[in-house]
Coordinates of C-alpha atoms and ligand atoms in Angstrom, one line a residue:
X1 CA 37.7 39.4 18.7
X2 CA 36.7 37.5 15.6
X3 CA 35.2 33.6 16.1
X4 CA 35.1 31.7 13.8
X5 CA 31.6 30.5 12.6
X6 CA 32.1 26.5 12.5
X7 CA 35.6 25.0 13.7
X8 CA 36.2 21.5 12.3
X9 CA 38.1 18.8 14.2
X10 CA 38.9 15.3 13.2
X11 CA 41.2 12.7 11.8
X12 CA 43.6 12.4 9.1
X13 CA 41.6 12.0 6.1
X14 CA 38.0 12.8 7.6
X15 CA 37.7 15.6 4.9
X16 CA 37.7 18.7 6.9
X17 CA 39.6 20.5 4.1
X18 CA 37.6 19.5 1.7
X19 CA 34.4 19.6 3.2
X20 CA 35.0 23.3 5.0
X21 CA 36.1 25.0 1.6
X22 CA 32.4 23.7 0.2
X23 CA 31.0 24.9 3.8
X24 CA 32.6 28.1 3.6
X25 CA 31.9 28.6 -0.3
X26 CA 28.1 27.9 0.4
X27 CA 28.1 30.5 3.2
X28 CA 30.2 33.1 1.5
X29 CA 33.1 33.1 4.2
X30 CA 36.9 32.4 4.0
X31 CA 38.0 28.9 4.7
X32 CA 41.3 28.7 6.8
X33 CA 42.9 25.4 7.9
X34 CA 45.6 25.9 10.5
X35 CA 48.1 23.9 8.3
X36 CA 48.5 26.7 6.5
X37 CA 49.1 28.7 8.7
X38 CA 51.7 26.9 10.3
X39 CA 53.5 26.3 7.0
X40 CA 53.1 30.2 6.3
X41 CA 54.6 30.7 9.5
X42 CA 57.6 28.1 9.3
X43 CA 57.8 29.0 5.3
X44 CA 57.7 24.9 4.4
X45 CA 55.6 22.2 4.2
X46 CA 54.0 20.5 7.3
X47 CA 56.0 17.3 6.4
X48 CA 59.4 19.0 5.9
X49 CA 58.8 21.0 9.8
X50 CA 58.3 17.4 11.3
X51 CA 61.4 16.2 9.4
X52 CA 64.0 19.7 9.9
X53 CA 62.2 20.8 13.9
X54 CA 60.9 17.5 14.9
X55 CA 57.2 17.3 15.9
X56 CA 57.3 18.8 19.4
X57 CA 58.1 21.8 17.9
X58 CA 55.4 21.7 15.4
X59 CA 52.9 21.3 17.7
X60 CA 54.0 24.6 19.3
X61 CA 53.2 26.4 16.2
X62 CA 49.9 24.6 15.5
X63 CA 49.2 25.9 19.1
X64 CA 50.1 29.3 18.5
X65 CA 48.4 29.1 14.9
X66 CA 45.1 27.4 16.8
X67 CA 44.6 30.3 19.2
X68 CA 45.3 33.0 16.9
X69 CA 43.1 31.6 14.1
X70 CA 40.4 31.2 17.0
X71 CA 40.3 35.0 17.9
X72 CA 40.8 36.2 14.4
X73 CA 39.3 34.4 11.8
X74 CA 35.3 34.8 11.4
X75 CA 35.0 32.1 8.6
X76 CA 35.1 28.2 8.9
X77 CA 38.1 26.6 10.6
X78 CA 39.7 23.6 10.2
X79 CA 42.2 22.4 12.7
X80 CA 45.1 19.7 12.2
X81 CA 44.1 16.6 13.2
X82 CA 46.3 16.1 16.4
X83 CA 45.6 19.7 17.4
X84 CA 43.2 18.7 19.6
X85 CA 45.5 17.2 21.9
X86 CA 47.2 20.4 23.5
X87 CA 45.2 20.8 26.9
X88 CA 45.1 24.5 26.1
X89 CA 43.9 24.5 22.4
X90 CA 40.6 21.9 24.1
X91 CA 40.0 25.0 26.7
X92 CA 40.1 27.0 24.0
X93 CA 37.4 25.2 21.9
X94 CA 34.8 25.6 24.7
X95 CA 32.4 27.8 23.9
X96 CA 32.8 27.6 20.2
X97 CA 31.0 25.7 17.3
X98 CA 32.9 22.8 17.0
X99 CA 31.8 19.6 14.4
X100 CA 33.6 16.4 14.7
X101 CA 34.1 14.8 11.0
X102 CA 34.2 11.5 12.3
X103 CA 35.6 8.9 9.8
X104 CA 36.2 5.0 10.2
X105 CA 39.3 3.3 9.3
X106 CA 38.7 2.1 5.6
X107 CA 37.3 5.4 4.8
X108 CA 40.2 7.8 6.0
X109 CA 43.1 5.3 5.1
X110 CA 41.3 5.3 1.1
X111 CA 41.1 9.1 1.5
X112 CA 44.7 9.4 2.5
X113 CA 46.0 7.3 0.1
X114 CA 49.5 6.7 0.1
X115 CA 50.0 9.6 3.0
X116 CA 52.7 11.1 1.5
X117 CA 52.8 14.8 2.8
X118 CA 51.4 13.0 6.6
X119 CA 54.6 12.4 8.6
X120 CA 52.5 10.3 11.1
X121 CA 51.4 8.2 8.8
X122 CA 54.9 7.1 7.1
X123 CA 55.5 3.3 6.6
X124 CA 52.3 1.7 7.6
X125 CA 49.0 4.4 6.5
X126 CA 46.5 1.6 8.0
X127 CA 47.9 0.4 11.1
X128 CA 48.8 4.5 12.4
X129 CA 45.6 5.6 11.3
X130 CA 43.9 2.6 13.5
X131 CA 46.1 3.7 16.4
X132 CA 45.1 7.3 16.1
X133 CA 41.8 6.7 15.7
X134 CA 41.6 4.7 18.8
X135 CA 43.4 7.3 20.8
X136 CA 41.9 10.4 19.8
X137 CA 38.2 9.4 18.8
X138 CA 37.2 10.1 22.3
X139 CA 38.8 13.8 22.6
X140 CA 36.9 14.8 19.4
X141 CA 33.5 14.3 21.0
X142 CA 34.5 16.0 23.7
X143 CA 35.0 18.8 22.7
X144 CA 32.6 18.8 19.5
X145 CA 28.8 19.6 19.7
X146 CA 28.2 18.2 17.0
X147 CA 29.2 14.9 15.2
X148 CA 29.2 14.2 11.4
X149 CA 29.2 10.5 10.6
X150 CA 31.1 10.8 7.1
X151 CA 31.6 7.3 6.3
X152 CA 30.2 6.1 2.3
X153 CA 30.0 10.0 1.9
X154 CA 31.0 12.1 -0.4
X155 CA 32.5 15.5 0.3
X156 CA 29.5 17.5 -1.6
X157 CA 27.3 15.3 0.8
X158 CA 28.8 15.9 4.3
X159 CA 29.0 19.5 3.3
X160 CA 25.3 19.3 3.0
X161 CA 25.0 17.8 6.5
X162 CA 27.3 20.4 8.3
X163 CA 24.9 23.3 6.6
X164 CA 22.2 21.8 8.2
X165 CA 23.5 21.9 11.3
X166 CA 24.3 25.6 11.0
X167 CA 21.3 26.5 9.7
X168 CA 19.6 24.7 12.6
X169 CA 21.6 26.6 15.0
X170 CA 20.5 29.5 13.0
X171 CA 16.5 28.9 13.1
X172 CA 17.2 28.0 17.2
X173 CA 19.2 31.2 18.0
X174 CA 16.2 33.0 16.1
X175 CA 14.3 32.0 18.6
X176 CA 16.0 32.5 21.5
Ligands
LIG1 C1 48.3 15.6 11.9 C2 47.4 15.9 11.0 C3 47.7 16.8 9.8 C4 48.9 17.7 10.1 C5 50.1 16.8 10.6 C6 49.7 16.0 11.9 C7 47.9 14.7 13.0 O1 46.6 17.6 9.4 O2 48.6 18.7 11.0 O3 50.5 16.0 9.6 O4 48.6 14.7 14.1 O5 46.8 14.1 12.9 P1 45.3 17.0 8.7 O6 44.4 16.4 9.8 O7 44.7 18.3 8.1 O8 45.7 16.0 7.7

């Protein structure tokens, strides 16, 4: 069994794409963000699953994609953002090196844009991401050590804040 060394939770539009491919790049690992693995699995875009399957049965492969990617994958992980909500992905989590992106609403509804290719976002990007925010906010700090403020930042600049956190739990474990 594989873990992975940083998982990355979060909202919509927190970055953890972005801001896990620089992590990864900077510590020589694989990025993997289980989006893609679900849309390898199903063979079409996330948005397209939610339309065809409905969202139910998305979320069963973003569970199946969640525990497989967190027993196999040794690089930095990025999870969907409403992954977090399956009881059994959060069990899973404990015990690993989870970071919470945390955004606020006028940052992750500017980095979403339009929200196109985000289902839960259709028809009104500001007002869903508010409601999401306020509903899941809470379960990513519970299950994160660690949380990233990423608001006024730029990718390159939370990136630099995540490595530090590694490299602090580095220098601590070196000491252990
Ligand atoms: C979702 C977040 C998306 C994707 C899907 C649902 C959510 O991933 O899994 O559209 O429920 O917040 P990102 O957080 O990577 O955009």
């Amino acid at each position: 069994m594989t873990a992975p060394l940083l998982v990355l939770v979060g909202s919509m539009g927190a970055g953890k794409t972005t801001v896990g491919g620089l992590v990864a790049t900077a510590l020589g690992v694989e990025f993997l963000d289980t989006d893609q693995l679900v849309e390898a699995t199903a063979g079409k875009p996330v948005a397209e699953i939610f339309v065809d399957d409905g969202e139910d049965h998305f979320r069963e492969l973003e569970r199946i994609a969640v525990a497989a990617a967190l027993s196999s994958h040794g690089g930095v992980l990025a999870l969907g953002g409403g992954a977090v909500l399956d009881e059994s992905t959060r069990a899973l989590l404990d015990g690993h090196q989870v970071v919470f992106l945390q955004v606020g609403l006028s940052d992750a509804a500017s980095r979403v844009g339009l929200g196109v290719s985000r289902p839960l976002l259709l028809g009104n990007v500001r007002g869903r991401i508010k409601q999401l925010l306020d509903e899941r906010t809470p379960i990513y700090a519970a299950v994160a050590r660690h949380t990233v403020p990423t608001d006024g930042l730029d990718a390159a600049e939370v990136a630099d804040l995540v490595l530090a956190l590694v490299q602090d739990g580095e220098h601590v474990h070196q000491h252990d």
